[in-house]
């Protein structure tokens, strides 16, 4: 019997790196909402009292970036006396944006391998490799450790915003260790929550007493509600529960650590459970395959699992800058496939159009911000881009394509469960 423990982490929207991801994606939303053909590669940096947005943007949109940035920071919770050296109203906001390089633009505007098909005209915005993954451990077909870590992080933010735990501050991290036997989750070994907080809670200021109070509140109001609907739940007797292991977490956010866009790529994807091509998502328009092809790879992997063709599926795509068709496609099912990896790869090539132009059209990636009131990408910038039950993400909607895959393979595998 194979037994091991696997761990994944998440962070709250107030983590310095996640602030940057949300600001970069708010910029993307704002320009795409006005001009869906905009090209965006926006990077954000935060530190004590400072937010810098830089990168390349080519657009006809007119955006007050200063007000936009301050609005995102205030919404997260960094404003007023509790902002801790990073106040939305007083922080310096610096804007240093250029236009996209014409050398890149020419390959995106007209692919090297086009043959008259309009979807061939859009070349990949860069070279690179992307991975998508799905497994049957959760209803949303995500690995359990990252799913639990995100649940806890979202709930931690929720009780802060609604005032249930009014002493909490925006910065926070969660981590969940799951016990596996024969590749199936059987227990929750450890839950770790590090959360920024006020130095005094209801008159309690002694460090040990403060930590004990926070731990009791988090178990009752975060861990319990976040896992209430799960078959596999943490147990107060057997699950180790760690809270703020250094003793206190008063100084946090950009005052405690600088933040950068794209520094939480494992949090954004599968928690380390699957491979990662290395490209970040936030601040990039859909022609950047780091983002759009990673969404497509997840769509393909999830469809294969939803169709019952594998219990686990990892899909690798690779692209060349200025070339529309993927350089390579690979499916790996880790011995769980109903068909060989070669056959599944051929099935993917037959049923999915993975050119950047086709991916953009299939998911409506350019129009989503305007269709959803000027805001879409900012909402996926925190708490993961995949398996989101709280958002209607087009790359998560695989019902139709999974049914088509079942029908296409019925004669070879019977009726997949």
XYZ file of C-alpha atoms in Angstrom:
417
model
C 0.000 0.000 0.000
C 1.404 3.370 -1.046
C 0.927 6.046 1.624
C 2.167 9.636 1.391
C 1.268 13.194 2.379
C 0.845 15.938 -0.235
C 0.666 19.648 0.635
C -0.627 22.708 -1.234
C -0.956 26.354 -0.235
C -3.122 29.341 -1.065
C -2.962 33.026 -0.175
C -5.611 35.660 0.461
C -6.301 38.649 -1.753
C -4.319 40.830 0.677
C -1.037 38.973 0.162
C 1.457 41.370 -1.496
C 1.907 39.229 -4.611
C -1.848 38.772 -4.957
C -2.421 42.511 -4.678
C -0.170 42.821 -7.731
C -2.014 40.102 -9.653
C -5.355 41.803 -8.983
C -4.093 45.251 -9.976
C -2.577 43.884 -13.212
C -5.804 42.090 -14.079
C -7.908 45.134 -13.169
C -5.850 47.046 -15.741
C -6.519 44.262 -18.267
C -10.257 44.356 -17.521
C -10.416 48.121 -17.874
C -8.760 48.283 -21.308
C -10.452 45.169 -22.751
C -13.861 46.432 -21.633
C -13.366 49.510 -23.842
C -11.194 47.993 -26.578
C -11.342 44.178 -26.861
C -8.413 44.142 -29.294
C -6.044 45.715 -26.739
C -2.651 44.140 -26.188
C -1.668 44.095 -22.528
C 1.369 42.923 -20.589
C 1.031 44.730 -17.273
C 3.302 44.091 -14.299
C 2.727 45.508 -10.811
C 5.108 46.074 -7.910
C 4.052 47.022 -4.362
C 6.076 47.970 -1.327
C 5.483 50.148 1.723
C 3.547 53.179 0.508
C 4.147 52.413 -3.191
C 2.406 50.780 -6.141
C 4.099 50.788 -9.557
C 2.442 49.503 -12.729
C 4.716 48.942 -15.690
C 4.875 46.939 -18.903
C 3.436 47.315 -22.395
C -0.099 48.270 -23.407
C -1.393 49.027 -26.902
C -5.023 50.194 -26.759
C -7.554 52.790 -27.806
C -9.081 52.729 -24.324
C -8.857 55.744 -22.047
C -8.348 54.683 -18.425
C -7.582 56.634 -15.246
C -5.012 54.122 -14.021
C -4.332 56.048 -10.811
C -7.958 55.853 -9.651
C -8.247 52.256 -10.859
C -5.240 51.125 -8.813
C -6.404 52.917 -5.681
C -9.850 51.358 -6.023
C -8.443 47.829 -6.155
C -6.236 48.420 -3.109
C -9.127 49.887 -1.121
C -11.467 47.038 -2.065
C -8.939 44.500 -0.797
C -8.915 46.289 2.553
C -5.829 48.480 2.678
C -7.252 51.855 3.660
C -7.410 54.103 6.686
C -5.764 53.596 10.048
C -5.579 49.798 9.649
C -3.732 49.949 6.307
C -0.325 49.480 7.927
C 1.839 51.672 5.724
C 0.000 50.858 2.487
C -3.051 53.102 2.318
C -5.073 53.209 -0.904
C -5.608 56.927 -0.415
C -2.057 58.029 0.332
C 0.240 55.461 -1.318
C 2.277 56.684 -4.261
C 0.949 55.241 -7.526
C 3.475 55.311 -10.369
C 2.549 54.569 -13.993
C 5.290 53.449 -16.403
C 3.634 51.874 -19.445
C 4.954 51.544 -23.019
C 3.469 50.134 -26.227
C 3.930 46.512 -27.304
C 7.092 45.853 -29.305
C 6.357 45.915 -33.064
C 8.513 42.793 -33.426
C 6.064 40.888 -31.216
C 2.982 42.564 -32.692
C 3.763 41.532 -36.271
C 3.804 37.824 -35.356
C 0.584 38.065 -33.360
C -1.226 40.138 -35.994
C -0.372 37.713 -38.796
C 0.772 34.209 -38.002
C 3.654 32.721 -39.936
C 1.631 29.598 -40.753
C -1.706 31.123 -41.753
C -3.503 29.872 -44.857
C -6.477 32.184 -45.172
C -8.461 30.837 -42.203
C -9.260 33.832 -39.926
C -8.356 31.765 -36.857
C -4.964 31.101 -38.413
C -4.189 34.786 -38.546
C -3.450 35.128 -34.821
C -0.019 33.824 -33.906
C 1.016 32.908 -30.383
C 2.171 35.961 -28.422
C 5.242 34.089 -27.199
C 6.898 30.707 -27.210
C 6.404 28.454 -24.222
C 4.880 25.344 -22.697
C 1.615 25.119 -20.784
C 0.068 22.349 -18.713
C -3.523 21.590 -17.863
C -4.661 19.048 -15.286
C -7.779 17.427 -13.866
C -8.501 14.543 -11.523
C -11.539 12.977 -9.876
C -10.664 13.844 -6.258
C -13.231 16.658 -5.991
C -16.541 17.534 -7.728
C -14.782 20.345 -9.600
C -12.147 17.809 -10.766
C -9.272 19.494 -8.955
C -6.682 18.019 -6.560
C -7.998 18.019 -2.998
C -5.056 19.840 -1.295
C -5.283 23.008 -3.414
C -9.080 22.900 -3.367
C -9.067 22.884 0.442
C -6.381 25.568 0.674
C -8.448 27.884 -1.552
C -11.609 27.187 0.451
C -9.863 28.219 3.644
C -8.329 31.332 2.086
C -11.657 32.484 0.646
C -13.412 31.917 3.959
C -10.638 33.773 5.801
C -11.276 36.806 3.601
C -15.033 36.439 3.958
C -15.056 36.621 7.782
C -12.758 39.650 7.587
C -14.945 41.498 5.097
C -18.250 40.709 6.822
C -16.926 41.656 10.265
C -17.357 38.238 11.876
C -13.680 38.394 12.856
C -13.141 42.132 12.767
C -9.604 41.951 14.128
C -8.295 40.215 11.008
C -6.240 42.220 8.501
C -5.902 41.563 4.729
C -2.704 39.490 4.457
C -2.928 35.733 4.946
C -1.848 32.290 3.786
C -3.309 28.807 4.110
C -1.740 25.380 3.670
C -3.282 21.917 3.693
C -1.547 18.516 3.924
C -3.604 15.545 2.747
C -2.856 11.873 3.420
C -3.073 9.600 0.365
C -3.284 5.831 0.249
C -3.037 4.177 -3.152
C -3.324 7.628 -4.735
C -6.650 8.355 -3.024
C -7.090 11.019 -0.289
C -8.003 9.402 3.039
C -7.351 12.040 5.725
C -6.420 15.656 6.347
C -3.119 15.570 8.168
C -2.359 19.271 8.803
C -3.999 22.651 8.333
C -1.834 25.763 8.602
C -3.267 29.282 8.621
C -1.134 32.388 8.925
C -3.307 35.488 9.147
C -2.506 39.115 9.741
C -4.288 40.538 12.779
C -4.516 43.516 15.084
C -2.082 43.543 17.996
C -4.927 43.501 20.546
C -8.135 41.471 20.426
C -10.929 42.415 22.834
C -8.436 43.637 25.384
C -6.117 40.627 24.954
C -2.564 41.625 24.045
C -0.356 38.846 25.450
C 1.099 36.978 22.471
C 0.208 33.424 23.530
C -3.331 34.395 24.516
C -3.855 36.256 21.236
C -2.745 33.250 19.207
C -4.993 30.893 21.199
C -7.959 33.205 20.635
C -7.274 33.399 16.895
C -6.877 29.609 16.637
C -10.190 28.984 18.397
C -12.005 31.533 16.230
C -10.513 30.210 12.999
C -11.435 26.602 13.728
C -15.023 27.605 14.452
C -15.575 30.268 11.818
C -13.168 29.356 9.018
C -12.216 25.664 9.050
C -15.650 24.326 10.029
C -17.748 26.304 7.536
C -15.207 25.940 4.714
C -15.243 22.140 4.927
C -18.799 21.469 6.130
C -20.039 19.997 2.835
C -17.067 17.670 2.301
C -17.090 13.916 2.796
C -13.478 14.097 3.978
C -13.308 16.643 6.792
C -10.610 17.770 9.209
C -10.940 16.307 12.666
C -10.092 18.327 15.755
C -8.527 15.285 17.428
C -6.445 13.949 14.558
C -5.804 16.921 12.242
C -2.886 19.070 13.323
C -3.932 22.729 13.325
C -1.218 25.384 13.189
C -1.985 29.111 13.441
C 0.593 31.893 13.054
C 3.534 29.640 13.977
C 5.908 32.588 14.546
C 3.637 33.759 17.371
C 2.101 36.869 15.836
C 1.417 38.399 12.444
C 0.715 42.090 12.935
C 2.989 43.647 10.295
C 1.907 42.323 6.913
C 0.928 43.240 3.381
C 3.318 45.424 1.373
C 4.659 46.903 4.606
C 5.984 43.472 5.543
C 7.040 42.205 2.105
C 7.276 43.611 -1.392
C 4.952 42.064 -3.970
C 5.222 41.281 -7.681
C 2.803 40.131 -10.358
C 3.154 36.473 -11.318
C 4.904 35.188 -8.215
C 2.132 32.795 -7.161
C 1.855 30.605 -10.254
C 1.451 27.373 -8.264
C -1.312 28.907 -6.148
C -2.999 30.002 -9.392
C -3.007 26.483 -10.857
C -2.862 23.057 -9.173
C -0.924 23.569 -5.961
C 2.118 21.689 -7.260
C 0.103 18.526 -7.893
C 0.693 18.828 -11.643
C 3.546 20.240 -13.703
C 3.747 23.918 -14.629
C 5.243 25.514 -17.722
C 6.463 28.538 -15.756
C 4.349 31.304 -17.300
C 2.194 33.530 -15.103
C -1.350 34.604 -16.020
C -2.206 38.006 -14.576
C -1.863 41.198 -16.579
C -1.689 39.376 -19.920
C -4.223 39.708 -22.731
C -5.539 36.509 -24.394
C -2.982 36.493 -27.223
C -0.430 35.530 -24.567
C -0.603 31.749 -24.600
C 0.837 31.635 -21.083
C -2.711 32.486 -20.113
C -5.098 31.419 -22.859
C -3.434 28.088 -23.680
C -3.200 27.197 -19.985
C -6.963 27.719 -19.798
C -7.399 25.565 -22.900
C -5.165 22.822 -21.489
C -7.282 22.730 -18.318
C -10.423 22.560 -20.495
C -9.049 19.580 -22.395
C -7.844 17.747 -19.285
C -11.115 18.334 -17.442
C -13.122 17.133 -20.446
C -11.133 13.887 -20.589
C -11.771 13.190 -16.904
C -15.415 14.284 -17.069
C -15.883 11.911 -20.010
C -14.624 9.025 -17.892
C -11.602 8.472 -20.119
C -9.156 8.833 -17.213
C -9.146 9.469 -13.462
C -6.196 11.843 -13.886
C -5.195 13.709 -17.010
C -2.372 16.143 -17.677
C -2.184 17.935 -21.023
C 0.944 19.692 -22.298
C 0.824 22.254 -25.095
C 3.740 24.120 -26.654
C 3.827 27.131 -28.960
C 6.236 29.197 -31.055
C 5.926 32.980 -31.186
C 4.045 34.113 -34.267
C 2.866 30.579 -35.152
C -0.795 29.665 -34.765
C -0.798 25.884 -34.459
C 0.689 24.273 -31.337
C 4.165 22.879 -31.840
C 3.241 19.836 -29.750
C 0.342 18.265 -27.820
C 0.792 15.541 -25.210
C -1.658 13.723 -22.938
C -0.486 11.837 -19.821
C -2.961 9.868 -17.685
C -0.573 8.246 -15.187
C -1.895 4.743 -15.870
C -5.543 5.728 -15.273
C -6.627 6.096 -18.921
C -9.264 3.966 -20.633
C -7.255 4.444 -23.828
C -3.516 4.763 -24.376
C -1.876 8.168 -24.055
C -1.185 8.077 -27.790
C -4.850 7.450 -28.573
C -5.982 10.191 -26.200
C -3.512 12.630 -27.722
C -4.920 11.828 -31.172
C -8.444 12.292 -29.779
C -7.516 15.736 -28.467
C -6.008 16.720 -31.814
C -9.241 15.676 -33.512
C -11.743 17.352 -31.146
C -10.033 20.522 -29.904
C -8.836 23.536 -31.873
C -5.889 24.820 -29.877
C -4.759 27.709 -32.057
C -4.695 30.959 -30.026
C -7.387 32.528 -32.215
C -9.655 29.525 -31.715
C -9.085 29.477 -27.954
C -9.906 33.194 -27.727
C -13.087 32.674 -29.757
C -14.202 29.508 -27.931
C -14.023 31.121 -24.493
C -14.815 34.698 -25.560
C -11.689 35.839 -23.752
C -11.621 39.337 -25.237
C -15.281 40.107 -24.549
C -15.641 38.715 -21.022
C -14.790 41.992 -19.206
C -17.387 44.027 -21.137
C -19.968 41.235 -20.857
C -19.557 41.106 -17.079
C -19.782 44.765 -16.264
C -16.150 45.676 -16.834
C -14.711 43.086 -14.486
C -13.714 39.492 -15.112
C -9.988 38.789 -14.904
C -9.585 40.563 -11.554
C -11.939 37.994 -10.031
C -9.792 35.031 -11.078
C -6.588 36.776 -9.965
C -7.093 35.543 -6.373
C -8.073 32.048 -5.130
C -7.138 30.181 -8.300
C -7.994 30.195 -11.987
C -9.379 26.648 -12.063
C -12.135 24.680 -10.351
C -13.935 27.848 -9.277
C -17.486 27.008 -8.220
C -18.045 30.689 -7.332
C -17.389 31.974 -10.866
C -18.773 31.016 -14.261
C -15.525 30.317 -16.075
C -15.905 29.210 -19.716
C -12.905 26.859 -19.557
C -14.575 24.991 -16.681
C -17.786 24.296 -18.649
C -16.981 20.941 -20.251
C -20.389 19.251 -20.278
C -20.935 19.357 -24.030
C -17.396 18.497 -25.093
C -17.193 15.655 -22.536
C -20.404 14.174 -23.956
C -18.912 14.372 -27.447
C -15.760 12.592 -26.282
C -17.827 9.836 -24.682
C -19.750 9.317 -27.887
C -16.598 9.335 -30.008
C -14.919 6.661 -27.889
C -17.903 4.508 -26.914
C -17.019 1.724 -29.320
C -13.472 1.492 -27.923
C -14.054 1.819 -24.182
C -17.698 0.844 -23.722
C -19.601 3.287 -21.558
C -17.166 5.225 -19.378
C -18.436 5.789 -15.878
